Amino acid sequence: MASSSLPPPPTDRVPLPPDVSVSGVDPEEAAEAEVSSAPLKRGFLTKQGQHWKNWRRRLFILKPDGFLRYYNVKDRAKLGGTLDMQQCTAILPGGKCAQVKWFSGANRSCCFALCTTKRTLFMFADNEEDMRGWLAAFREVCPAGIPMCSFEDIRASWTGSTALGQHESVSGAAGGRVSVFRNASSDQGKVIPLASSMSALRKAASEALQMPLPTRIFLANGAEIASIALVRDDDMLYCSAGEDFCLGSTVFLQGRAVMVLLHRKNNQPLGGFACWFSPVMFIIFVFF
């Protein structure tokens, strides 16, 4: 008996056109979305902390939408911060940033300040290639016409060159700022531009805090400031009319208020107290 080939079983499947995916998403649109989400620049930069002035290496990612995000190197899922580069006011060479003490191991030709309307970041790249790449990426997303240095400007800034003219230093107009408080107070502070001299700083603090001209200004650790060169961007300053440093603060620990008052004289703690309370207990600690 001769064998005959059977016809293929019937199917309800209809062949898809070549430009339509199974999910119903146009492949061209998917490709465009993938490209638009790709970073404009990705790499490592070392930045100075906003409050603690130490240097930390961070992973930075700049997207075409103009947002610069940075992440912890060890835990890259941990977002450290976000900057809108449309709020950038200047990118200045490190040699013109008089108020920052650069990390001793940094390549001077790769140090720069990224100034925005909200804060200033002092950073440096690992090498010339990375520095040039970041500057090129910043030019694509920053507002047109702002002061923006080149790699050559950065290198020249350490030799006394004035290539950037009137923008040769990071001043209040370029984004440098400090927070000022009355002595013994940690609230109702004011943010003022970073002044170029101690007399200008005292005057600005007096006007902002509506207090007599302060004769003594302290850092948050109680150290008295003798020179404007010791003041850095984003520092917290405490203004005194002559009395010794006194920092008052209230914090919350697991729902319980804790009040701490510290007194310092000649940078040595004299004493203070702390209060701890719960619905059934109230304790006061006094120490000297």
PDB file of C-alpha atoms in Angstrom:
ATOM      1  CA  MET A   1       0.000   0.000   0.000  1.00  0.00           C
ATOM      2  CA  ALA A   2       1.520   3.272  -1.090  1.00  0.00           C
ATOM      3  CA  SER A   3       2.054   5.845   1.619  1.00  0.00           C
ATOM      4  CA  SER A   4       0.787   9.366   1.079  1.00  0.00           C
ATOM      5  CA  SER A   5       1.945  12.551   2.823  1.00  0.00           C
ATOM      6  CA  LEU A   6      -0.604  14.150   5.083  1.00  0.00           C
ATOM      7  CA  PRO A   7      -1.389  17.892   4.760  1.00  0.00           C
ATOM      8  CA  PRO A   8      -0.189  20.118   7.609  1.00  0.00           C
ATOM      9  CA  PRO A   9      -2.691  20.629  10.431  1.00  0.00           C
ATOM     10  CA  PRO A  10      -4.802  23.759  10.172  1.00  0.00           C
ATOM     11  CA  THR A  11      -3.712  26.835  12.147  1.00  0.00           C
ATOM     12  CA  ASP A  12      -5.386  30.073  13.157  1.00  0.00           C
ATOM     13  CA  ARG A  13      -2.102  31.962  13.361  1.00  0.00           C
ATOM     14  CA  VAL A  14      -1.739  34.924  11.034  1.00  0.00           C
ATOM     15  CA  PRO A  15       1.821  35.918  10.026  1.00  0.00           C
ATOM     16  CA  LEU A  16       2.844  39.239  11.550  1.00  0.00           C
ATOM     17  CA  PRO A  17       4.060  42.057   9.318  1.00  0.00           C
ATOM     18  CA  PRO A  18       7.828  42.576   9.542  1.00  0.00           C
ATOM     19  CA  ASP A  19       7.434  45.987  11.233  1.00  0.00           C
ATOM     20  CA  VAL A  20       5.187  44.817  14.079  1.00  0.00           C
ATOM     21  CA  SER A  21       6.463  42.997  17.172  1.00  0.00           C
ATOM     22  CA  VAL A  22       4.612  40.306  19.067  1.00  0.00           C
ATOM     23  CA  SER A  23       3.992  42.734  21.932  1.00  0.00           C
ATOM     24  CA  GLY A  24       2.387  45.252  19.626  1.00  0.00           C
ATOM     25  CA  VAL A  25       5.195  47.809  20.062  1.00  0.00           C
ATOM     26  CA  ASP A  26       6.732  49.298  16.963  1.00  0.00           C
ATOM     27  CA  PRO A  27      10.401  48.176  16.892  1.00  0.00           C
ATOM     28  CA  GLU A  28      11.480  51.623  15.653  1.00  0.00           C
ATOM     29  CA  GLU A  29       9.752  53.318  18.594  1.00  0.00           C
ATOM     30  CA  ALA A  30      11.320  50.827  20.994  1.00  0.00           C
ATOM     31  CA  ALA A  31      14.751  51.528  19.515  1.00  0.00           C
ATOM     32  CA  GLU A  32      14.243  55.284  19.847  1.00  0.00           C
ATOM     33  CA  ALA A  33      13.178  54.891  23.480  1.00  0.00           C
ATOM     34  CA  GLU A  34      16.224  52.775  24.191  1.00  0.00           C
ATOM     35  CA  VAL A  35      18.553  55.340  22.615  1.00  0.00           C
ATOM     36  CA  SER A  36      16.895  58.261  24.432  1.00  0.00           C
ATOM     37  CA  SER A  37      17.352  56.523  27.796  1.00  0.00           C
ATOM     38  CA  ALA A  38      21.014  55.757  27.138  1.00  0.00           C
ATOM     39  CA  PRO A  39      23.384  57.990  29.115  1.00  0.00           C
ATOM     40  CA  LEU A  40      25.069  60.910  27.419  1.00  0.00           C
ATOM     41  CA  LYS A  41      28.085  60.338  29.664  1.00  0.00           C
ATOM     42  CA  ARG A  42      28.822  57.789  32.359  1.00  0.00           C
ATOM     43  CA  GLY A  43      31.919  57.525  34.532  1.00  0.00           C
ATOM     44  CA  PHE A  44      33.604  58.208  37.833  1.00  0.00           C
ATOM     45  CA  LEU A  45      34.277  61.580  39.420  1.00  0.00           C
ATOM     46  CA  THR A  46      35.528  62.388  42.911  1.00  0.00           C
ATOM     47  CA  LYS A  47      33.474  65.049  44.710  1.00  0.00           C
ATOM     48  CA  GLN A  48      33.765  66.930  47.957  1.00  0.00           C
ATOM     49  CA  GLY A  49      31.018  66.290  50.512  1.00  0.00           C
ATOM     50  CA  GLN A  50      28.414  68.986  50.993  1.00  0.00           C
ATOM     51  CA  HIS A  51      28.722  69.148  54.787  1.00  0.00           C
ATOM     52  CA  TRP A  52      31.686  66.956  55.731  1.00  0.00           C
ATOM     53  CA  LYS A  53      34.471  68.230  53.492  1.00  0.00           C
ATOM     54  CA  ASN A  54      35.919  64.847  52.642  1.00  0.00           C
ATOM     55  CA  TRP A  55      36.454  63.473  49.145  1.00  0.00           C
ATOM     56  CA  ARG A  56      34.354  60.599  47.820  1.00  0.00           C
ATOM     57  CA  ARG A  57      34.517  58.770  44.504  1.00  0.00           C
ATOM     58  CA  ARG A  58      31.077  58.501  42.897  1.00  0.00           C
ATOM     59  CA  LEU A  59      29.557  57.026  39.754  1.00  0.00           C
ATOM     60  CA  PHE A  60      28.015  59.853  37.701  1.00  0.00           C
ATOM     61  CA  ILE A  61      25.455  59.355  34.945  1.00  0.00           C
ATOM     62  CA  LEU A  62      24.383  62.240  32.692  1.00  0.00           C
ATOM     63  CA  LYS A  63      21.227  61.642  30.649  1.00  0.00           C
ATOM     64  CA  PRO A  64      20.182  63.513  27.488  1.00  0.00           C
ATOM     65  CA  ASP A  65      17.313  65.061  29.476  1.00  0.00           C
ATOM     66  CA  GLY A  66      19.932  67.135  31.305  1.00  0.00           C
ATOM     67  CA  PHE A  67      19.807  65.413  34.693  1.00  0.00           C
ATOM     68  CA  LEU A  68      23.111  64.444  36.308  1.00  0.00           C
ATOM     69  CA  ARG A  69      22.805  61.705  38.939  1.00  0.00           C
ATOM     70  CA  TYR A  70      25.498  60.197  41.109  1.00  0.00           C
ATOM     71  CA  TYR A  71      25.600  56.908  42.997  1.00  0.00           C
ATOM     72  CA  ASN A  72      27.580  55.208  45.730  1.00  0.00           C
ATOM     73  CA  VAL A  73      30.407  53.193  44.187  1.00  0.00           C
ATOM     74  CA  LYS A  74      29.922  50.152  46.440  1.00  0.00           C
ATOM     75  CA  ASP A  75      26.123  50.203  46.308  1.00  0.00           C
ATOM     76  CA  ARG A  76      25.191  51.481  42.872  1.00  0.00           C
ATOM     77  CA  ALA A  77      21.491  51.203  43.637  1.00  0.00           C
ATOM     78  CA  LYS A  78      21.929  53.990  46.214  1.00  0.00           C
ATOM     79  CA  LEU A  79      21.291  57.382  44.638  1.00  0.00           C
ATOM     80  CA  GLY A  80      23.497  60.083  46.152  1.00  0.00           C
ATOM     81  CA  GLY A  81      21.971  63.099  44.455  1.00  0.00           C
ATOM     82  CA  THR A  82      20.491  64.637  41.312  1.00  0.00           C
ATOM     83  CA  LEU A  83      21.337  67.903  39.574  1.00  0.00           C
ATOM     84  CA  ASP A  84      19.350  69.602  36.829  1.00  0.00           C
ATOM     85  CA  MET A  85      22.017  70.881  34.451  1.00  0.00           C
ATOM     86  CA  GLN A  86      19.566  73.456  33.114  1.00  0.00           C
ATOM     87  CA  GLN A  87      20.106  75.186  36.477  1.00  0.00           C
ATOM     88  CA  CYS A  88      23.875  75.266  35.958  1.00  0.00           C
ATOM     89  CA  THR A  89      25.276  78.801  36.253  1.00  0.00           C
ATOM     90  CA  ALA A  90      28.974  78.118  35.594  1.00  0.00           C
ATOM     91  CA  ILE A  91      31.628  75.456  35.238  1.00  0.00           C
ATOM     92  CA  LEU A  92      34.863  76.916  36.535  1.00  0.00           C
ATOM     93  CA  PRO A  93      38.491  75.731  36.669  1.00  0.00           C
ATOM     94  CA  GLY A  94      39.787  74.350  39.946  1.00  0.00           C
ATOM     95  CA  GLY A  95      42.715  76.758  40.134  1.00  0.00           C
ATOM     96  CA  LYS A  96      40.276  79.655  40.517  1.00  0.00           C
ATOM     97  CA  CYS A  97      38.378  78.129  43.441  1.00  0.00           C
ATOM     98  CA  ALA A  98      40.234  79.848  46.264  1.00  0.00           C
ATOM     99  CA  GLN A  99      38.027  78.623  49.095  1.00  0.00           C
ATOM    100  CA  VAL A 100      38.382  74.877  48.510  1.00  0.00           C
ATOM    101  CA  LYS A 101      41.305  72.726  49.630  1.00  0.00           C
ATOM    102  CA  TRP A 102      41.724  70.195  46.861  1.00  0.00           C
ATOM    103  CA  PHE A 103      42.587  66.588  47.587  1.00  0.00           C
ATOM    104  CA  SER A 104      46.370  66.195  47.578  1.00  0.00           C
ATOM    105  CA  GLY A 105      46.237  63.245  45.176  1.00  0.00           C
ATOM    106  CA  ALA A 106      44.040  64.968  42.594  1.00  0.00           C
ATOM    107  CA  ASN A 107      45.274  65.750  39.086  1.00  0.00           C
ATOM    108  CA  ARG A 108      45.134  69.548  39.094  1.00  0.00           C
ATOM    109  CA  SER A 109      44.330  69.658  35.384  1.00  0.00           C
ATOM    110  CA  CYS A 110      41.114  67.737  36.105  1.00  0.00           C
ATOM    111  CA  CYS A 111      39.735  69.826  39.010  1.00  0.00           C
ATOM    112  CA  PHE A 112      36.633  71.948  38.417  1.00  0.00           C
ATOM    113  CA  ALA A 113      33.592  73.487  40.092  1.00  0.00           C
ATOM    114  CA  LEU A 114      30.071  72.786  38.838  1.00  0.00           C
ATOM    115  CA  CYS A 115      27.904  75.687  40.030  1.00  0.00           C
ATOM    116  CA  THR A 116      24.103  75.591  40.014  1.00  0.00           C
ATOM    117  CA  THR A 117      21.409  77.842  41.420  1.00  0.00           C
ATOM    118  CA  LYS A 118      21.127  75.524  44.445  1.00  0.00           C
ATOM    119  CA  ARG A 119      24.661  74.370  45.231  1.00  0.00           C
ATOM    120  CA  THR A 120      28.253  74.079  44.015  1.00  0.00           C
ATOM    121  CA  LEU A 121      30.053  70.772  43.551  1.00  0.00           C
ATOM    122  CA  PHE A 122      33.845  70.643  43.648  1.00  0.00           C
ATOM    123  CA  MET A 123      35.022  67.620  41.678  1.00  0.00           C
ATOM    124  CA  PHE A 124      37.905  66.130  39.748  1.00  0.00           C
ATOM    125  CA  ALA A 125      38.219  63.492  37.034  1.00  0.00           C
ATOM    126  CA  ASP A 126      40.768  60.687  36.889  1.00  0.00           C
ATOM    127  CA  ASN A 127      42.604  61.827  33.759  1.00  0.00           C
ATOM    128  CA  GLU A 128      42.614  64.238  30.809  1.00  0.00           C
ATOM    129  CA  GLU A 129      40.488  62.000  28.571  1.00  0.00           C
ATOM    130  CA  ASP A 130      37.727  61.754  31.166  1.00  0.00           C
ATOM    131  CA  MET A 131      37.881  65.488  31.886  1.00  0.00           C
ATOM    132  CA  ARG A 132      37.532  66.428  28.228  1.00  0.00           C
ATOM    133  CA  GLY A 133      34.660  63.951  27.872  1.00  0.00           C
ATOM    134  CA  TRP A 134      32.734  65.411  30.811  1.00  0.00           C
ATOM    135  CA  LEU A 135      33.223  68.988  29.606  1.00  0.00           C
ATOM    136  CA  ALA A 136      31.961  68.052  26.142  1.00  0.00           C
ATOM    137  CA  ALA A 137      28.902  66.330  27.651  1.00  0.00           C
ATOM    138  CA  PHE A 138      28.138  69.296  29.921  1.00  0.00           C
ATOM    139  CA  ARG A 139      28.150  71.648  26.918  1.00  0.00           C
ATOM    140  CA  GLU A 140      25.323  69.653  25.354  1.00  0.00           C
ATOM    141  CA  VAL A 141      22.930  70.078  28.288  1.00  0.00           C
ATOM    142  CA  CYS A 142      23.922  73.320  30.057  1.00  0.00           C
ATOM    143  CA  PRO A 143      22.242  76.651  29.231  1.00  0.00           C
ATOM    144  CA  ALA A 144      23.901  78.572  26.419  1.00  0.00           C
ATOM    145  CA  GLY A 145      26.079  81.529  27.373  1.00  0.00           C
ATOM    146  CA  ILE A 146      27.083  80.506  30.905  1.00  0.00           C
ATOM    147  CA  PRO A 147      30.798  80.639  31.864  1.00  0.00           C
ATOM    148  CA  MET A 148      32.174  77.239  30.944  1.00  0.00           C
ATOM    149  CA  CYS A 149      35.865  76.419  31.088  1.00  0.00           C
ATOM    150  CA  SER A 150      37.827  74.188  28.745  1.00  0.00           C
ATOM    151  CA  PHE A 151      40.496  71.672  29.689  1.00  0.00           C
ATOM    152  CA  GLU A 152      43.105  74.271  28.725  1.00  0.00           C
ATOM    153  CA  ASP A 153      41.434  76.815  31.039  1.00  0.00           C
ATOM    154  CA  ILE A 154      41.702  74.376  33.942  1.00  0.00           C
ATOM    155  CA  ARG A 155      45.361  73.708  33.302  1.00  0.00           C
ATOM    156  CA  ALA A 156      46.120  77.416  32.895  1.00  0.00           C
ATOM    157  CA  SER A 157      44.219  78.321  36.092  1.00  0.00           C
ATOM    158  CA  TRP A 158      47.056  76.861  38.170  1.00  0.00           C
ATOM    159  CA  THR A 159      49.660  79.108  36.525  1.00  0.00           C
ATOM    160  CA  GLY A 160      48.004  82.464  37.198  1.00  0.00           C
ATOM    161  CA  SER A 161      46.301  82.779  33.814  1.00  0.00           C
ATOM    162  CA  THR A 162      43.138  84.920  33.685  1.00  0.00           C
ATOM    163  CA  ALA A 163      41.660  83.208  30.645  1.00  0.00           C
ATOM    164  CA  LEU A 164      38.145  83.423  32.085  1.00  0.00           C
ATOM    165  CA  GLY A 165      38.356  87.140  32.810  1.00  0.00           C
ATOM    166  CA  GLN A 166      35.730  88.331  35.291  1.00  0.00           C
ATOM    167  CA  HIS A 167      34.737  84.754  36.175  1.00  0.00           C
ATOM    168  CA  GLU A 168      38.138  83.787  37.500  1.00  0.00           C
ATOM    169  CA  SER A 169      37.005  82.830  41.023  1.00  0.00           C
ATOM    170  CA  VAL A 170      34.079  81.082  42.641  1.00  0.00           C
ATOM    171  CA  SER A 171      32.225  83.849  44.416  1.00  0.00           C
ATOM    172  CA  GLY A 172      28.678  84.344  45.578  1.00  0.00           C
ATOM    173  CA  ALA A 173      27.648  85.340  42.055  1.00  0.00           C
ATOM    174  CA  ALA A 174      29.021  82.047  40.739  1.00  0.00           C
ATOM    175  CA  GLY A 175      27.145  79.913  43.235  1.00  0.00           C
ATOM    176  CA  GLY A 176      29.288  79.828  46.403  1.00  0.00           C
ATOM    177  CA  ARG A 177      27.161  80.177  49.529  1.00  0.00           C
ATOM    178  CA  VAL A 178      27.100  79.572  53.292  1.00  0.00           C
ATOM    179  CA  SER A 179      24.394  79.116  55.910  1.00  0.00           C
ATOM    180  CA  VAL A 180      24.540  81.534  58.853  1.00  0.00           C
ATOM    181  CA  PHE A 181      22.903  81.172  62.272  1.00  0.00           C
ATOM    182  CA  ARG A 182      22.835  83.145  65.484  1.00  0.00           C
ATOM    183  CA  ASN A 183      25.091  81.717  68.157  1.00  0.00           C
ATOM    184  CA  ALA A 184      23.295  79.045  70.280  1.00  0.00           C
ATOM    185  CA  SER A 185      20.683  78.500  67.574  1.00  0.00           C
ATOM    186  CA  SER A 186      20.327  75.809  64.914  1.00  0.00           C
ATOM    187  CA  ASP A 187      17.119  77.098  63.360  1.00  0.00           C
ATOM    188  CA  GLN A 188      16.002  80.201  61.499  1.00  0.00           C
ATOM    189  CA  GLY A 189      19.264  80.224  59.581  1.00  0.00           C
ATOM    190  CA  LYS A 190      19.816  82.169  56.392  1.00  0.00           C
ATOM    191  CA  VAL A 191      21.707  81.314  53.214  1.00  0.00           C
ATOM    192  CA  ILE A 192      23.967  84.104  51.972  1.00  0.00           C
ATOM    193  CA  PRO A 193      26.575  84.360  49.196  1.00  0.00           C
ATOM    194  CA  LEU A 194      30.110  83.395  50.154  1.00  0.00           C
ATOM    195  CA  ALA A 195      31.881  86.715  50.720  1.00  0.00           C
ATOM    196  CA  SER A 196      35.402  87.596  49.630  1.00  0.00           C
ATOM    197  CA  SER A 197      36.490  88.995  53.021  1.00  0.00           C
ATOM    198  CA  MET A 198      35.680  88.625  56.719  1.00  0.00           C
ATOM    199  CA  SER A 199      34.320  92.177  56.920  1.00  0.00           C
ATOM    200  CA  ALA A 200      31.964  91.502  53.997  1.00  0.00           C
ATOM    201  CA  LEU A 201      30.903  88.221  55.593  1.00  0.00           C
ATOM    202  CA  ARG A 202      30.116  89.919  58.922  1.00  0.00           C
ATOM    203  CA  LYS A 203      28.085  92.612  57.185  1.00  0.00           C
ATOM    204  CA  ALA A 204      26.101  90.108  55.109  1.00  0.00           C
ATOM    205  CA  ALA A 205      25.429  87.909  58.152  1.00  0.00           C
ATOM    206  CA  SER A 206      24.313  90.900  60.202  1.00  0.00           C
ATOM    207  CA  GLU A 207      21.822  91.950  57.526  1.00  0.00           C
ATOM    208  CA  ALA A 208      20.510  88.427  56.945  1.00  0.00           C
ATOM    209  CA  LEU A 209      20.037  87.611  60.640  1.00  0.00           C
ATOM    210  CA  GLN A 210      18.984  91.150  61.631  1.00  0.00           C
ATOM    211  CA  MET A 211      21.523  91.239  64.441  1.00  0.00           C
ATOM    212  CA  PRO A 212      24.372  93.568  65.410  1.00  0.00           C
ATOM    213  CA  LEU A 213      27.565  93.164  63.426  1.00  0.00           C
ATOM    214  CA  PRO A 214      29.054  89.868  64.693  1.00  0.00           C
ATOM    215  CA  THR A 215      32.541  90.153  66.145  1.00  0.00           C
ATOM    216  CA  ARG A 216      33.184  86.395  66.191  1.00  0.00           C
ATOM    217  CA  ILE A 217      32.145  83.697  63.696  1.00  0.00           C
ATOM    218  CA  PHE A 218      32.479  79.966  64.342  1.00  0.00           C
ATOM    219  CA  LEU A 219      32.335  76.793  62.300  1.00  0.00           C
ATOM    220  CA  ALA A 220      29.896  74.050  63.331  1.00  0.00           C
ATOM    221  CA  ASN A 221      32.669  72.264  65.250  1.00  0.00           C
ATOM    222  CA  GLY A 222      33.234  75.323  67.449  1.00  0.00           C
ATOM    223  CA  ALA A 223      36.437  76.519  65.764  1.00  0.00           C
ATOM    224  CA  GLU A 224      36.608  80.293  65.480  1.00  0.00           C
ATOM    225  CA  ILE A 225      37.256  81.606  61.972  1.00  0.00           C
ATOM    226  CA  ALA A 226      40.212  83.950  61.650  1.00  0.00           C
ATOM    227  CA  SER A 227      40.407  84.164  57.851  1.00  0.00           C
ATOM    228  CA  ILE A 228      37.936  83.995  54.978  1.00  0.00           C
ATOM    229  CA  ALA A 229      40.250  81.405  53.399  1.00  0.00           C
ATOM    230  CA  LEU A 230      39.002  78.923  56.020  1.00  0.00           C
ATOM    231  CA  VAL A 231      35.385  79.264  54.885  1.00  0.00           C
ATOM    232  CA  ARG A 232      34.203  76.859  52.213  1.00  0.00           C
ATOM    233  CA  ASP A 233      31.121  76.596  50.083  1.00  0.00           C
ATOM    234  CA  ASP A 234      28.102  75.182  51.976  1.00  0.00           C
ATOM    235  CA  ASP A 235      29.706  75.732  55.413  1.00  0.00           C
ATOM    236  CA  MET A 236      27.426  76.323  58.406  1.00  0.00           C
ATOM    237  CA  LEU A 237      28.535  79.409  60.363  1.00  0.00           C
ATOM    238  CA  TYR A 238      27.495  80.641  63.811  1.00  0.00           C
ATOM    239  CA  CYS A 239      27.656  84.372  64.496  1.00  0.00           C
ATOM    240  CA  SER A 240      28.423  85.792  67.927  1.00  0.00           C
ATOM    241  CA  ALA A 241      28.431  89.319  69.335  1.00  0.00           C
ATOM    242  CA  GLY A 242      31.440  88.400  71.484  1.00  0.00           C
ATOM    243  CA  GLU A 243      30.248  85.423  73.543  1.00  0.00           C
ATOM    244  CA  ASP A 244      31.849  81.983  73.303  1.00  0.00           C
ATOM    245  CA  PHE A 245      30.556  79.385  70.869  1.00  0.00           C
ATOM    246  CA  CYS A 246      27.303  77.722  71.883  1.00  0.00           C
ATOM    247  CA  LEU A 247      25.400  75.281  69.693  1.00  0.00           C
ATOM    248  CA  GLY A 248      21.834  74.335  70.549  1.00  0.00           C
ATOM    249  CA  SER A 249      20.020  71.609  68.651  1.00  0.00           C
ATOM    250  CA  THR A 250      17.023  69.341  68.926  1.00  0.00           C
ATOM    251  CA  VAL A 251      16.989  65.897  67.341  1.00  0.00           C
ATOM    252  CA  PHE A 252      14.562  62.985  67.445  1.00  0.00           C
ATOM    253  CA  LEU A 253      15.647  59.471  68.308  1.00  0.00           C
ATOM    254  CA  GLN A 254      13.072  56.707  67.834  1.00  0.00           C
ATOM    255  CA  GLY A 255      10.211  59.111  68.493  1.00  0.00           C
ATOM    256  CA  ARG A 256      11.739  60.675  71.625  1.00  0.00           C
ATOM    257  CA  ALA A 257      12.940  64.246  71.634  1.00  0.00           C
ATOM    258  CA  VAL A 258      16.511  64.876  72.697  1.00  0.00           C
ATOM    259  CA  MET A 259      17.755  68.378  73.471  1.00  0.00           C
ATOM    260  CA  VAL A 260      21.506  68.938  73.574  1.00  0.00           C
ATOM    261  CA  LEU A 261      23.265  72.157  74.494  1.00  0.00           C
ATOM    262  CA  LEU A 262      27.027  72.316  74.105  1.00  0.00           C
ATOM    263  CA  HIS A 263      29.242  75.122  75.336  1.00  0.00           C
ATOM    264  CA  ARG A 264      32.796  75.629  74.173  1.00  0.00           C
ATOM    265  CA  LYS A 265      35.492  77.967  75.306  1.00  0.00           C
ATOM    266  CA  ASN A 266      38.855  77.995  73.587  1.00  0.00           C
ATOM    267  CA  ASN A 267      37.507  75.033  71.599  1.00  0.00           C
ATOM    268  CA  GLN A 268      37.200  72.926  74.774  1.00  0.00           C
ATOM    269  CA  PRO A 269      33.809  71.608  75.953  1.00  0.00           C
ATOM    270  CA  LEU A 270      32.716  73.068  79.281  1.00  0.00           C
ATOM    271  CA  GLY A 271      29.535  71.123  79.785  1.00  0.00           C
ATOM    272  CA  GLY A 272      26.002  70.564  78.721  1.00  0.00           C
ATOM    273  CA  PHE A 273      22.868  68.576  79.317  1.00  0.00           C
ATOM    274  CA  ALA A 274      20.611  66.167  77.496  1.00  0.00           C
ATOM    275  CA  CYS A 275      16.939  65.342  78.109  1.00  0.00           C
ATOM    276  CA  TRP A 276      15.357  61.979  77.311  1.00  0.00           C
ATOM    277  CA  PHE A 277      11.738  61.248  77.868  1.00  0.00           C
ATOM    278  CA  SER A 278       8.998  58.775  77.107  1.00  0.00           C
ATOM    279  CA  PRO A 279       5.379  58.550  78.278  1.00  0.00           C
ATOM    280  CA  VAL A 280       6.521  56.925  81.542  1.00  0.00           C
ATOM    281  CA  MET A 281      10.008  58.291  82.148  1.00  0.00           C
ATOM    282  CA  PHE A 282      11.885  61.577  82.112  1.00  0.00           C
ATOM    283  CA  ILE A 283      15.651  61.694  82.619  1.00  0.00           C
ATOM    284  CA  ILE A 284      18.096  64.600  82.604  1.00  0.00           C
ATOM    285  CA  PHE A 285      21.824  64.084  82.178  1.00  0.00           C
ATOM    286  CA  VAL A 286      24.270  66.762  83.248  1.00  0.00           C
ATOM    287  CA  PHE A 287      27.939  66.440  82.379  1.00  0.00           C
ATOM    288  CA  PHE A 288      31.092  68.524  82.811  1.00  0.00           C
TER     289      PHE A 288
END
